[in-house]
Amino acid sequence: MNLSIAAGAVPSRETEDALMDWTYSNPVRIEFGADSFDKLPGLIGKRAYALVTYGEPVFDELERRLRAAAGPSVLTIRDVAPNPDYRLLTEQAARFAGLASQPEVIVAIGGGSVIDSAKVFAAAGGDFATVKTYLETQQGAERLAAIPIIAVPTTAGTGSEVTCWGTVWDEASGKKYSLARPSLYPTHAVIDPRLMLGKPQLLTISTGLDALSHALESIWNVNNNPVSANHAVAAARSILDVLPKLANDLGNLELRSRMAQAALFAGLAFSNTKTAIAHSLSYPITLRHGVQHGIACSFSLPMVLRSVKGAGGLCEDSLKQIFGADLARAADDLEDFMARLGISCNPAAYRIERAEWHALIADSLEGERGRNFLGSKERLIEAAQTLRMPSSVSA
């Protein structure tokens, strides 16, 4: 079809989308559905595998099931901690070095910390120092290993099963890094909502809000595109509907399935855009104040939504598909949504004073994720000024 626009004509939203230059790629094969965990042994096949998981009874049972069908792992890492840190990752990676040969595949069963840790091990090949050098200098990529990964998420939120990066923390230095390599896309993501049935309410809410942040962050993003936007809109609409119901009905497999699918769509959206300002803000909040990641990256979403009102283009069009035409009211509604889940959108609730909050915003805009934000610094600061915050927080 020959598409032309008359001189002086104002292009329609559909025409603007058609004229965009964009790319989208995701190589992960997805196995989705209740009891899809049973497909895992077939995906491993006869390969020697390492298992990365948690040392808790429910994961012990999953390990037992896997071992019975696929044989024993050549190495099992069970001591994964939240926010994988230099110190522990160094010691864990060294266990791979003690093997006669490296595993042919790494199987990660757990939440985002497990999958991110598996990505570190896949790149380290037994020597975390090579990963550390790459993270700090962006040099030495040719020395990184590339062991295939099969990801089996047991929470609905992080999206790590369909991305090629993992978050690595250096808590001693107060820094956070992103290990990003195309080879770190898992070959397969096995998403079994039945594995998520036992998760407690706060974890369910936190990971669900992480997924909501992934969706929205991929929309107000300089890297957004029509495919990522479609995934993001579907994810956000579903999360806004499902998460409050699921928080009050944790054993409902249908709701778990819908939430898992929404989190997957959010992962597919930000797998091509990365995140933006809300995540950039979240990292120092987690490091300094110990706020759980899913909360730290989501409580600022209404503020950011207020700041992008009037942004136009694919961003505003997508947001209106989620929230309706009145985005000013939508920000208030999103605050109410968070409040119903027990989450405050005021930084003071997390012991962040006004001066620190404004400094965090300024610093976060300069970071890699902050530079992905398509909104303006002025509008964001204006939105931040509307928050009622004390100048200091009492003990």
mmCIF file of C-alpha atoms in Angstrom:
data_model
loop_
_atom_site.group_PDB
_atom_site.id
_atom_site.type_symbol
_atom_site.label_atom_id
_atom_site.label_comp_id
_atom_site.label_asym_id
_atom_site.label_seq_id
_atom_site.Cartn_x
_atom_site.Cartn_y
_atom_site.Cartn_z
ATOM 1 C CA MET A 1 0.000 0.000 0.000
ATOM 2 C CA ASN A 2 1.312 3.461 -0.890
ATOM 3 C CA LEU A 3 1.014 5.786 2.114
ATOM 4 C CA SER A 4 1.343 9.539 1.626
ATOM 5 C CA ILE A 5 0.504 12.609 3.692
ATOM 6 C CA ALA A 6 -0.682 15.785 2.038
ATOM 7 C CA ALA A 7 1.513 18.835 2.567
ATOM 8 C CA GLY A 8 0.451 20.721 5.653
ATOM 9 C CA ALA A 9 -1.781 17.908 6.885
ATOM 10 C CA VAL A 10 -1.595 16.850 10.515
ATOM 11 C CA PRO A 11 -0.805 13.111 10.655
ATOM 12 C CA SER A 12 -3.163 10.888 12.613
ATOM 13 C CA ARG A 13 -2.048 8.821 15.592
ATOM 14 C CA GLU A 14 -2.175 5.689 13.386
ATOM 15 C CA THR A 15 -0.116 7.398 10.672
ATOM 16 C CA GLU A 16 2.523 8.520 13.179
ATOM 17 C CA ASP A 17 2.830 4.954 14.460
ATOM 18 C CA ALA A 18 3.144 3.635 10.915
ATOM 19 C CA LEU A 19 5.984 6.083 10.197
ATOM 20 C CA MET A 20 7.978 5.251 13.332
ATOM 21 C CA ASP A 21 11.342 3.580 13.014
ATOM 22 C CA TRP A 22 11.489 0.797 15.554
ATOM 23 C CA THR A 23 12.809 -2.674 16.268
ATOM 24 C CA TYR A 24 11.674 -5.406 18.626
ATOM 25 C CA SER A 25 13.370 -8.704 19.421
ATOM 26 C CA ASN A 26 13.033 -11.369 22.091
ATOM 27 C CA PRO A 27 14.541 -14.842 21.592
ATOM 28 C CA VAL A 28 13.133 -16.589 24.694
ATOM 29 C CA ARG A 29 10.902 -19.608 24.086
ATOM 30 C CA ILE A 30 8.044 -19.454 26.593
ATOM 31 C CA GLU A 31 6.271 -22.438 28.119
ATOM 32 C CA PHE A 32 3.250 -21.078 29.997
ATOM 33 C CA GLY A 33 0.543 -22.822 31.979
ATOM 34 C CA ALA A 34 -0.338 -24.707 35.126
ATOM 35 C CA ASP A 35 1.910 -27.756 35.504
ATOM 36 C CA SER A 36 4.315 -26.572 32.796
ATOM 37 C CA PHE A 37 7.052 -27.333 35.364
ATOM 38 C CA ASP A 38 6.698 -30.937 34.218
ATOM 39 C CA LYS A 39 8.216 -29.923 30.860
ATOM 40 C CA LEU A 40 11.477 -28.877 32.504
ATOM 41 C CA PRO A 41 13.255 -32.276 32.401
ATOM 42 C CA GLY A 42 12.614 -32.515 28.671
ATOM 43 C CA LEU A 43 14.099 -29.058 28.142
ATOM 44 C CA ILE A 44 17.234 -30.067 30.044
ATOM 45 C CA GLY A 45 17.510 -33.313 28.135
ATOM 46 C CA LYS A 46 20.750 -35.184 28.719
ATOM 47 C CA ARG A 47 22.767 -32.061 29.470
ATOM 48 C CA ALA A 48 24.706 -31.668 32.715
ATOM 49 C CA TYR A 49 22.920 -28.936 34.637
ATOM 50 C CA ALA A 50 23.499 -26.696 37.628
ATOM 51 C CA LEU A 51 20.508 -25.676 39.732
ATOM 52 C CA VAL A 52 20.112 -22.232 41.292
ATOM 53 C CA THR A 53 17.248 -21.916 43.764
ATOM 54 C CA TYR A 54 16.326 -21.117 47.377
ATOM 55 C CA GLY A 55 16.986 -23.291 50.418
ATOM 56 C CA GLU A 56 13.381 -23.491 51.560
ATOM 57 C CA PRO A 57 11.125 -26.566 51.889
ATOM 58 C CA VAL A 58 8.938 -25.706 48.880
ATOM 59 C CA PHE A 59 12.033 -25.421 46.696
ATOM 60 C CA ASP A 60 13.484 -28.603 48.189
ATOM 61 C CA GLU A 61 10.375 -30.377 46.905
ATOM 62 C CA LEU A 62 10.751 -28.865 43.439
ATOM 63 C CA GLU A 63 14.391 -29.951 43.415
ATOM 64 C CA ARG A 64 13.347 -33.461 44.382
ATOM 65 C CA ARG A 65 10.819 -33.588 41.537
ATOM 66 C CA LEU A 66 13.389 -32.333 39.058
ATOM 67 C CA ARG A 67 16.072 -34.739 40.249
ATOM 68 C CA ALA A 68 13.697 -37.695 39.951
ATOM 69 C CA ALA A 69 12.959 -36.881 36.306
ATOM 70 C CA ALA A 70 16.214 -35.304 35.060
ATOM 71 C CA GLY A 71 18.824 -36.834 37.346
ATOM 72 C CA PRO A 72 20.965 -34.996 39.906
ATOM 73 C CA SER A 73 22.488 -31.594 39.195
ATOM 74 C CA VAL A 74 26.271 -31.259 39.021
ATOM 75 C CA LEU A 75 25.978 -28.326 41.443
ATOM 76 C CA THR A 76 23.142 -26.759 43.407
ATOM 77 C CA ILE A 77 23.229 -23.185 44.738
ATOM 78 C CA ARG A 78 20.600 -22.802 47.478
ATOM 79 C CA ASP A 79 21.793 -19.728 49.396
ATOM 80 C CA VAL A 80 20.610 -16.962 47.053
ATOM 81 C CA ALA A 81 19.863 -13.737 48.920
ATOM 82 C CA PRO A 82 17.645 -10.799 47.953
ATOM 83 C CA ASN A 83 19.533 -8.165 45.964
ATOM 84 C CA PRO A 84 22.476 -10.398 44.861
ATOM 85 C CA ASP A 85 25.644 -8.767 46.177
ATOM 86 C CA TYR A 86 29.326 -8.840 45.183
ATOM 87 C CA ARG A 87 30.431 -10.643 48.326
ATOM 88 C CA LEU A 88 28.064 -13.604 48.121
ATOM 89 C CA LEU A 89 28.208 -13.854 44.330
ATOM 90 C CA THR A 90 31.998 -14.113 44.488
ATOM 91 C CA GLU A 91 31.801 -17.062 46.848
ATOM 92 C CA GLN A 92 28.992 -18.759 44.929
ATOM 93 C CA ALA A 93 30.686 -18.390 41.547
ATOM 94 C CA ALA A 94 33.828 -19.987 42.989
ATOM 95 C CA ARG A 95 31.838 -23.189 43.549
ATOM 96 C CA PHE A 96 31.503 -23.506 39.779
ATOM 97 C CA ALA A 97 35.278 -23.259 39.478
ATOM 98 C CA GLY A 98 35.574 -26.381 41.623
ATOM 99 C CA LEU A 99 33.732 -28.518 39.070
ATOM 100 C CA ALA A 100 35.628 -30.827 36.727
ATOM 101 C CA SER A 101 33.808 -29.074 33.854
ATOM 102 C CA GLN A 102 31.261 -26.294 33.644
ATOM 103 C CA PRO A 103 27.573 -27.254 33.367
ATOM 104 C CA GLU A 104 25.985 -27.298 29.943
ATOM 105 C CA VAL A 105 22.930 -25.422 31.200
ATOM 106 C CA ILE A 106 21.914 -23.529 34.360
ATOM 107 C CA VAL A 107 18.368 -24.001 35.668
ATOM 108 C CA ALA A 108 17.044 -21.136 37.818
ATOM 109 C CA ILE A 109 13.959 -21.869 39.933
ATOM 110 C CA GLY A 110 12.822 -18.941 42.055
ATOM 111 C CA GLY A 111 12.250 -15.210 42.022
ATOM 112 C CA GLY A 112 14.173 -12.433 40.337
ATOM 113 C CA SER A 113 17.175 -12.722 42.639
ATOM 114 C CA VAL A 114 17.581 -16.389 41.687
ATOM 115 C CA ILE A 115 17.323 -15.702 37.957
ATOM 116 C CA ASP A 116 19.641 -12.684 38.167
ATOM 117 C CA SER A 117 22.165 -14.762 40.133
ATOM 118 C CA ALA A 118 21.974 -17.492 37.501
ATOM 119 C CA LYS A 119 22.831 -14.898 34.847
ATOM 120 C CA VAL A 120 25.897 -13.860 36.831
ATOM 121 C CA PHE A 121 27.035 -17.483 37.114
ATOM 122 C CA ALA A 122 26.389 -18.042 33.407
ATOM 123 C CA ALA A 123 28.643 -15.096 32.550
ATOM 124 C CA ALA A 124 31.261 -15.763 35.234
ATOM 125 C CA GLY A 125 32.127 -19.328 34.254
ATOM 126 C CA GLY A 126 33.493 -19.875 37.748
ATOM 127 C CA ASP A 127 35.279 -16.507 38.118
ATOM 128 C CA PHE A 128 33.221 -13.586 39.390
ATOM 129 C CA ALA A 129 36.203 -11.267 38.904
ATOM 130 C CA THR A 130 35.574 -11.280 35.151
ATOM 131 C CA VAL A 131 31.997 -10.111 35.733
ATOM 132 C CA LYS A 132 33.129 -7.486 38.249
ATOM 133 C CA THR A 133 35.632 -6.068 35.765
ATOM 134 C CA TYR A 134 33.026 -5.912 33.044
ATOM 135 C CA LEU A 135 30.456 -4.228 35.306
ATOM 136 C CA GLU A 136 32.871 -1.552 36.501
ATOM 137 C CA THR A 137 34.755 -0.856 33.255
ATOM 138 C CA GLN A 138 32.608 -2.261 30.422
ATOM 139 C CA GLN A 139 35.832 -3.969 29.315
ATOM 140 C CA GLY A 140 36.590 -7.679 28.983
ATOM 141 C CA ALA A 141 33.353 -8.831 27.363
ATOM 142 C CA GLU A 142 35.332 -11.426 25.389
ATOM 143 C CA ARG A 143 36.309 -13.115 28.671
ATOM 144 C CA LEU A 144 32.714 -13.647 29.801
ATOM 145 C CA ALA A 145 31.194 -17.102 29.548
ATOM 146 C CA ALA A 146 27.760 -17.789 28.051
ATOM 147 C CA ILE A 147 26.226 -20.862 29.675
ATOM 148 C CA PRO A 148 22.581 -21.319 28.544
ATOM 149 C CA ILE A 149 19.879 -20.616 31.138
ATOM 150 C CA ILE A 150 16.413 -22.065 31.675
ATOM 151 C CA ALA A 151 14.393 -19.737 33.921
ATOM 152 C CA VAL A 152 11.488 -20.946 36.047
ATOM 153 C CA PRO A 153 10.019 -17.927 37.884
ATOM 154 C CA THR A 154 8.047 -18.603 41.050
ATOM 155 C CA THR A 155 6.826 -15.018 41.460
ATOM 156 C CA ALA A 156 4.937 -12.805 39.020
ATOM 157 C CA GLY A 157 6.818 -9.573 38.654
ATOM 158 C CA THR A 158 10.506 -9.333 37.854
ATOM 159 C CA GLY A 159 10.399 -10.277 34.176
ATOM 160 C CA SER A 160 13.987 -11.534 34.422
ATOM 161 C CA GLU A 161 12.965 -14.728 32.635
ATOM 162 C CA VAL A 162 12.589 -12.787 29.360
ATOM 163 C CA THR A 163 15.347 -10.160 29.662
ATOM 164 C CA CYS A 164 19.076 -10.236 28.972
ATOM 165 C CA TRP A 165 20.209 -8.399 32.081
ATOM 166 C CA GLY A 166 20.515 -8.998 35.789
ATOM 167 C CA THR A 167 20.831 -6.601 38.705
ATOM 168 C CA VAL A 168 24.035 -6.862 40.731
ATOM 169 C CA TRP A 169 24.602 -4.950 43.974
ATOM 170 C CA ASP A 170 27.820 -3.772 45.586
ATOM 171 C CA GLU A 171 26.392 -2.898 48.968
ATOM 172 C CA ALA A 172 29.786 -2.113 50.500
ATOM 173 C CA SER A 173 30.248 0.710 47.990
ATOM 174 C CA GLY A 174 26.581 1.656 47.805
ATOM 175 C CA LYS A 175 26.365 0.895 44.080
ATOM 176 C CA LYS A 176 24.072 -1.046 41.774
ATOM 177 C CA TYR A 177 25.039 -2.432 38.387
ATOM 178 C CA SER A 178 23.195 -4.051 35.507
ATOM 179 C CA LEU A 179 24.869 -7.034 33.860
ATOM 180 C CA ALA A 180 23.531 -6.828 30.309
ATOM 181 C CA ARG A 181 24.583 -9.204 27.525
ATOM 182 C CA PRO A 182 22.523 -10.664 24.644
ATOM 183 C CA SER A 183 23.799 -14.118 25.642
ATOM 184 C CA LEU A 184 22.026 -13.776 28.995
ATOM 185 C CA TYR A 185 18.543 -14.128 27.559
ATOM 186 C CA PRO A 186 17.322 -17.462 28.909
ATOM 187 C CA THR A 187 16.785 -19.988 26.159
ATOM 188 C CA HIS A 188 13.493 -20.982 27.790
ATOM 189 C CA ALA A 189 11.120 -19.479 30.340
ATOM 190 C CA VAL A 190 8.876 -22.019 32.064
ATOM 191 C CA ILE A 191 6.037 -20.108 33.709
ATOM 192 C CA ASP A 192 3.870 -22.313 35.886
ATOM 193 C CA PRO A 193 1.296 -20.290 37.887
ATOM 194 C CA ARG A 194 0.803 -23.269 40.195
ATOM 195 C CA LEU A 195 4.279 -22.588 41.610
ATOM 196 C CA MET A 196 3.080 -19.162 42.738
ATOM 197 C CA LEU A 197 0.124 -20.319 44.826
ATOM 198 C CA GLY A 198 1.933 -20.342 48.158
ATOM 199 C CA LYS A 199 3.343 -16.822 47.984
ATOM 200 C CA PRO A 200 2.371 -14.466 50.838
ATOM 201 C CA GLN A 201 0.365 -11.299 50.388
ATOM 202 C CA LEU A 202 3.148 -8.709 50.701
ATOM 203 C CA LEU A 203 5.394 -10.562 48.244
ATOM 204 C CA THR A 204 2.470 -10.931 45.834
ATOM 205 C CA ILE A 205 1.746 -7.199 46.029
ATOM 206 C CA SER A 206 5.391 -6.152 45.787
ATOM 207 C CA THR A 207 6.177 -8.308 42.746
ATOM 208 C CA GLY A 208 2.881 -7.305 41.119
ATOM 209 C CA LEU A 209 3.743 -3.628 41.525
ATOM 210 C CA ASP A 210 7.197 -4.307 40.107
ATOM 211 C CA ALA A 211 5.478 -5.671 37.002
ATOM 212 C CA LEU A 212 3.198 -2.616 36.840
ATOM 213 C CA SER A 213 6.264 -0.407 37.003
ATOM 214 C CA HIS A 214 7.907 -2.370 34.174
ATOM 215 C CA ALA A 215 4.839 -1.817 32.019
ATOM 216 C CA LEU A 216 4.482 1.910 32.683
ATOM 217 C CA GLU A 217 8.234 2.544 32.582
ATOM 218 C CA SER A 218 8.384 1.011 29.102
ATOM 219 C CA ILE A 219 5.730 3.497 27.950
ATOM 220 C CA TRP A 220 7.215 6.810 29.186
ATOM 221 C CA ASN A 221 10.463 5.702 27.610
ATOM 222 C CA VAL A 222 12.555 7.038 24.721
ATOM 223 C CA ASN A 223 12.899 3.445 23.483
ATOM 224 C CA ASN A 224 9.184 2.634 23.353
ATOM 225 C CA ASN A 225 7.748 1.110 20.205
ATOM 226 C CA PRO A 226 4.358 -0.210 19.050
ATOM 227 C CA VAL A 227 5.108 -3.827 20.014
ATOM 228 C CA SER A 228 6.421 -3.025 23.497
ATOM 229 C CA ALA A 229 3.507 -0.614 23.964
ATOM 230 C CA ASN A 230 0.956 -3.306 23.121
ATOM 231 C CA HIS A 231 2.534 -5.628 25.675
ATOM 232 C CA ALA A 232 2.680 -2.834 28.251
ATOM 233 C CA VAL A 233 -0.936 -1.746 27.834
ATOM 234 C CA ALA A 234 -2.185 -5.326 28.147
ATOM 235 C CA ALA A 235 -0.005 -5.887 31.215
ATOM 236 C CA ALA A 236 -0.984 -2.711 33.051
ATOM 237 C CA ARG A 237 -4.721 -3.084 32.398
ATOM 238 C CA SER A 238 -4.622 -6.646 33.692
ATOM 239 C CA ILE A 239 -2.557 -5.836 36.782
ATOM 240 C CA LEU A 240 -4.832 -2.968 37.777
ATOM 241 C CA ASP A 241 -7.781 -5.362 37.580
ATOM 242 C CA VAL A 242 -6.255 -8.540 39.004
ATOM 243 C CA LEU A 243 -3.797 -7.540 41.721
ATOM 244 C CA PRO A 244 -6.327 -6.253 44.314
ATOM 245 C CA LYS A 245 -8.443 -9.382 43.813
ATOM 246 C CA LEU A 246 -5.421 -11.658 44.094
ATOM 247 C CA ALA A 247 -4.196 -9.916 47.239
ATOM 248 C CA ASN A 248 -7.427 -11.050 48.906
ATOM 249 C CA ASP A 249 -7.578 -14.508 47.313
ATOM 250 C CA LEU A 250 -4.006 -15.804 47.284
ATOM 251 C CA GLY A 251 -4.949 -19.409 46.549
ATOM 252 C CA ASN A 252 -6.903 -18.639 43.373
ATOM 253 C CA LEU A 253 -5.136 -20.350 40.461
ATOM 254 C CA GLU A 254 -7.052 -18.394 37.812
ATOM 255 C CA LEU A 255 -5.983 -15.061 39.331
ATOM 256 C CA ARG A 256 -2.414 -16.332 39.720
ATOM 257 C CA SER A 257 -2.431 -17.300 36.044
ATOM 258 C CA ARG A 258 -3.735 -13.921 34.949
ATOM 259 C CA MET A 259 -1.154 -12.158 37.097
ATOM 260 C CA ALA A 260 1.651 -14.360 35.776
ATOM 261 C CA GLN A 261 0.634 -13.597 32.201
ATOM 262 C CA ALA A 262 0.448 -9.868 32.910
ATOM 263 C CA ALA A 263 3.909 -9.916 34.491
ATOM 264 C CA LEU A 264 5.201 -11.804 31.452
ATOM 265 C CA PHE A 265 3.763 -9.185 29.075
ATOM 266 C CA ALA A 266 5.373 -6.445 31.184
ATOM 267 C CA GLY A 267 8.668 -8.315 30.937
ATOM 268 C CA LEU A 268 8.335 -8.580 27.166
ATOM 269 C CA ALA A 269 7.660 -4.829 27.041
ATOM 270 C CA PHE A 270 10.663 -3.645 29.030
ATOM 271 C CA SER A 271 12.942 -6.335 27.605
ATOM 272 C CA ASN A 272 13.272 -3.983 24.628
ATOM 273 C CA THR A 273 13.065 -0.576 26.318
ATOM 274 C CA LYS A 274 14.649 -1.111 29.752
ATOM 275 C CA THR A 275 13.139 0.823 32.644
ATOM 276 C CA ALA A 276 13.184 4.569 33.282
ATOM 277 C CA ILE A 277 12.969 7.136 36.059
ATOM 278 C CA ALA A 278 10.955 5.219 38.693
ATOM 279 C CA HIS A 279 13.486 2.393 38.690
ATOM 280 C CA SER A 280 16.373 4.842 38.649
ATOM 281 C CA LEU A 281 14.900 6.421 41.776
ATOM 282 C CA SER A 282 14.383 3.050 43.418
ATOM 283 C CA TYR A 283 17.955 1.779 43.592
ATOM 284 C CA PRO A 284 19.329 4.269 46.166
ATOM 285 C CA ILE A 285 16.077 3.985 48.108
ATOM 286 C CA THR A 286 16.604 0.241 48.435
ATOM 287 C CA LEU A 287 20.283 0.674 49.328
ATOM 288 C CA ARG A 288 19.847 3.506 51.839
ATOM 289 C CA HIS A 289 16.449 2.783 53.333
ATOM 290 C CA GLY A 290 15.996 -0.965 52.813
ATOM 291 C CA VAL A 291 12.713 -0.554 50.917
ATOM 292 C CA GLN A 292 11.730 -3.715 49.073
ATOM 293 C CA HIS A 293 12.413 -3.340 45.356
ATOM 294 C CA GLY A 294 8.839 -3.779 44.149
ATOM 295 C CA ILE A 295 7.680 -1.010 46.493
ATOM 296 C CA ALA A 296 10.683 1.247 45.905
ATOM 297 C CA CYS A 297 10.171 1.230 42.122
ATOM 298 C CA SER A 298 6.406 1.732 42.206
ATOM 299 C CA PHE A 299 5.412 4.274 44.849
ATOM 300 C CA SER A 300 6.589 7.130 42.586
ATOM 301 C CA LEU A 301 4.478 5.998 39.610
ATOM 302 C CA PRO A 302 1.575 8.443 40.235
ATOM 303 C CA MET A 303 4.051 11.334 40.469
ATOM 304 C CA VAL A 304 5.678 10.339 37.178
ATOM 305 C CA LEU A 305 2.272 9.860 35.536
ATOM 306 C CA ARG A 306 1.331 13.439 36.484
ATOM 307 C CA SER A 307 4.545 14.702 34.923
ATOM 308 C CA VAL A 308 4.001 13.087 31.502
ATOM 309 C CA LYS A 309 0.464 14.407 31.013
ATOM 310 C CA GLY A 310 0.526 16.087 27.618
ATOM 311 C CA ALA A 311 3.568 14.153 26.369
ATOM 312 C CA GLY A 312 1.644 13.160 23.250
ATOM 313 C CA GLY A 313 2.575 10.454 20.794
ATOM 314 C CA LEU A 314 2.698 6.764 21.543
ATOM 315 C CA CYS A 315 3.317 7.435 25.232
ATOM 316 C CA GLU A 316 0.138 9.401 25.877
ATOM 317 C CA ASP A 317 -1.929 7.236 23.563
ATOM 318 C CA SER A 318 -0.843 4.117 25.460
ATOM 319 C CA LEU A 319 -1.479 5.667 28.863
ATOM 320 C CA LYS A 320 -4.974 6.694 27.815
ATOM 321 C CA GLN A 321 -5.689 3.122 26.720
ATOM 322 C CA ILE A 322 -4.855 2.081 30.278
ATOM 323 C CA PHE A 323 -6.295 4.900 32.371
ATOM 324 C CA GLY A 324 -8.761 6.779 30.183
ATOM 325 C CA ALA A 325 -8.601 10.245 28.672
ATOM 326 C CA ASP A 326 -8.116 12.243 31.895
ATOM 327 C CA LEU A 327 -4.540 11.491 32.927
ATOM 328 C CA ALA A 328 -4.616 14.043 35.761
ATOM 329 C CA ARG A 329 -7.438 12.102 37.371
ATOM 330 C CA ALA A 330 -5.670 8.863 36.445
ATOM 331 C CA ALA A 331 -2.717 9.779 38.661
ATOM 332 C CA ASP A 332 -5.087 10.272 41.599
ATOM 333 C CA ASP A 333 -6.791 6.965 40.818
ATOM 334 C CA LEU A 334 -3.410 5.217 40.690
ATOM 335 C CA GLU A 335 -2.579 6.634 44.122
ATOM 336 C CA ASP A 336 -5.877 5.281 45.421
ATOM 337 C CA PHE A 337 -5.110 1.897 43.842
ATOM 338 C CA MET A 338 -1.792 1.771 45.676
ATOM 339 C CA ALA A 339 -3.420 2.839 48.926
ATOM 340 C CA ARG A 340 -5.945 -0.002 48.676
ATOM 341 C CA LEU A 341 -2.965 -2.349 48.520
ATOM 342 C CA GLY A 342 -1.497 -0.739 51.636
ATOM 343 C CA ILE A 343 1.235 1.160 49.774
ATOM 344 C CA SER A 344 1.878 4.859 50.404
ATOM 345 C CA CYS A 345 2.986 7.049 47.516
ATOM 346 C CA ASN A 346 4.555 9.623 49.828
ATOM 347 C CA PRO A 347 8.356 9.341 50.154
ATOM 348 C CA ALA A 348 8.062 10.384 53.806
ATOM 349 C CA ALA A 349 6.501 6.982 54.514
ATOM 350 C CA TYR A 350 9.906 5.498 53.673
ATOM 351 C CA ARG A 351 11.808 7.987 55.849
ATOM 352 C CA ILE A 352 12.893 10.097 52.894
ATOM 353 C CA GLU A 353 13.062 13.794 53.682
ATOM 354 C CA ARG A 354 12.104 16.504 51.197
ATOM 355 C CA ALA A 355 15.683 17.589 50.474
ATOM 356 C CA GLU A 356 16.792 13.993 49.897
ATOM 357 C CA TRP A 357 13.826 13.318 47.640
ATOM 358 C CA HIS A 358 14.573 16.260 45.378
ATOM 359 C CA ALA A 359 18.257 15.308 45.290
ATOM 360 C CA LEU A 360 17.307 11.725 44.388
ATOM 361 C CA ILE A 361 15.190 12.955 41.490
ATOM 362 C CA ALA A 362 18.000 15.120 40.141
ATOM 363 C CA ASP A 363 20.562 12.330 40.460
ATOM 364 C CA SER A 364 18.265 9.700 38.997
ATOM 365 C CA LEU A 365 17.648 11.721 35.851
ATOM 366 C CA GLU A 366 21.391 11.561 35.160
ATOM 367 C CA GLY A 367 21.610 7.770 35.452
ATOM 368 C CA GLU A 368 21.239 5.305 32.574
ATOM 369 C CA ARG A 369 17.629 4.482 33.420
ATOM 370 C CA GLY A 370 16.836 8.132 34.051
ATOM 371 C CA ARG A 371 18.047 9.016 30.564
ATOM 372 C CA ASN A 372 15.455 6.593 29.193
ATOM 373 C CA PHE A 373 12.687 8.813 30.579
ATOM 374 C CA LEU A 374 10.988 10.792 27.811
ATOM 375 C CA GLY A 375 9.427 13.337 30.164
ATOM 376 C CA SER A 376 10.997 16.626 31.203
ATOM 377 C CA LYS A 377 12.970 17.377 34.340
ATOM 378 C CA GLU A 378 10.910 20.513 34.926
ATOM 379 C CA ARG A 379 7.569 18.696 34.794
ATOM 380 C CA LEU A 380 8.847 15.931 37.063
ATOM 381 C CA ILE A 381 10.098 18.412 39.665
ATOM 382 C CA GLU A 382 6.790 20.269 39.416
ATOM 383 C CA ALA A 383 4.933 17.008 40.104
ATOM 384 C CA ALA A 384 7.231 16.300 43.053
ATOM 385 C CA GLN A 385 6.442 19.708 44.550
ATOM 386 C CA THR A 386 2.795 18.725 44.939
ATOM 387 C CA LEU A 387 3.689 16.039 47.492
ATOM 388 C CA ARG A 388 3.058 16.986 51.099
ATOM 389 C CA MET A 389 6.317 16.076 52.837
ATOM 390 C CA PRO A 390 7.985 17.210 56.045
ATOM 391 C CA SER A 391 11.395 18.877 55.766
ATOM 392 C CA SER A 392 12.689 16.275 58.230
ATOM 393 C CA VAL A 393 11.536 12.889 59.446
ATOM 394 C CA SER A 394 11.458 12.208 63.175
ATOM 395 C CA ALA A 395 12.923 9.017 64.614
#
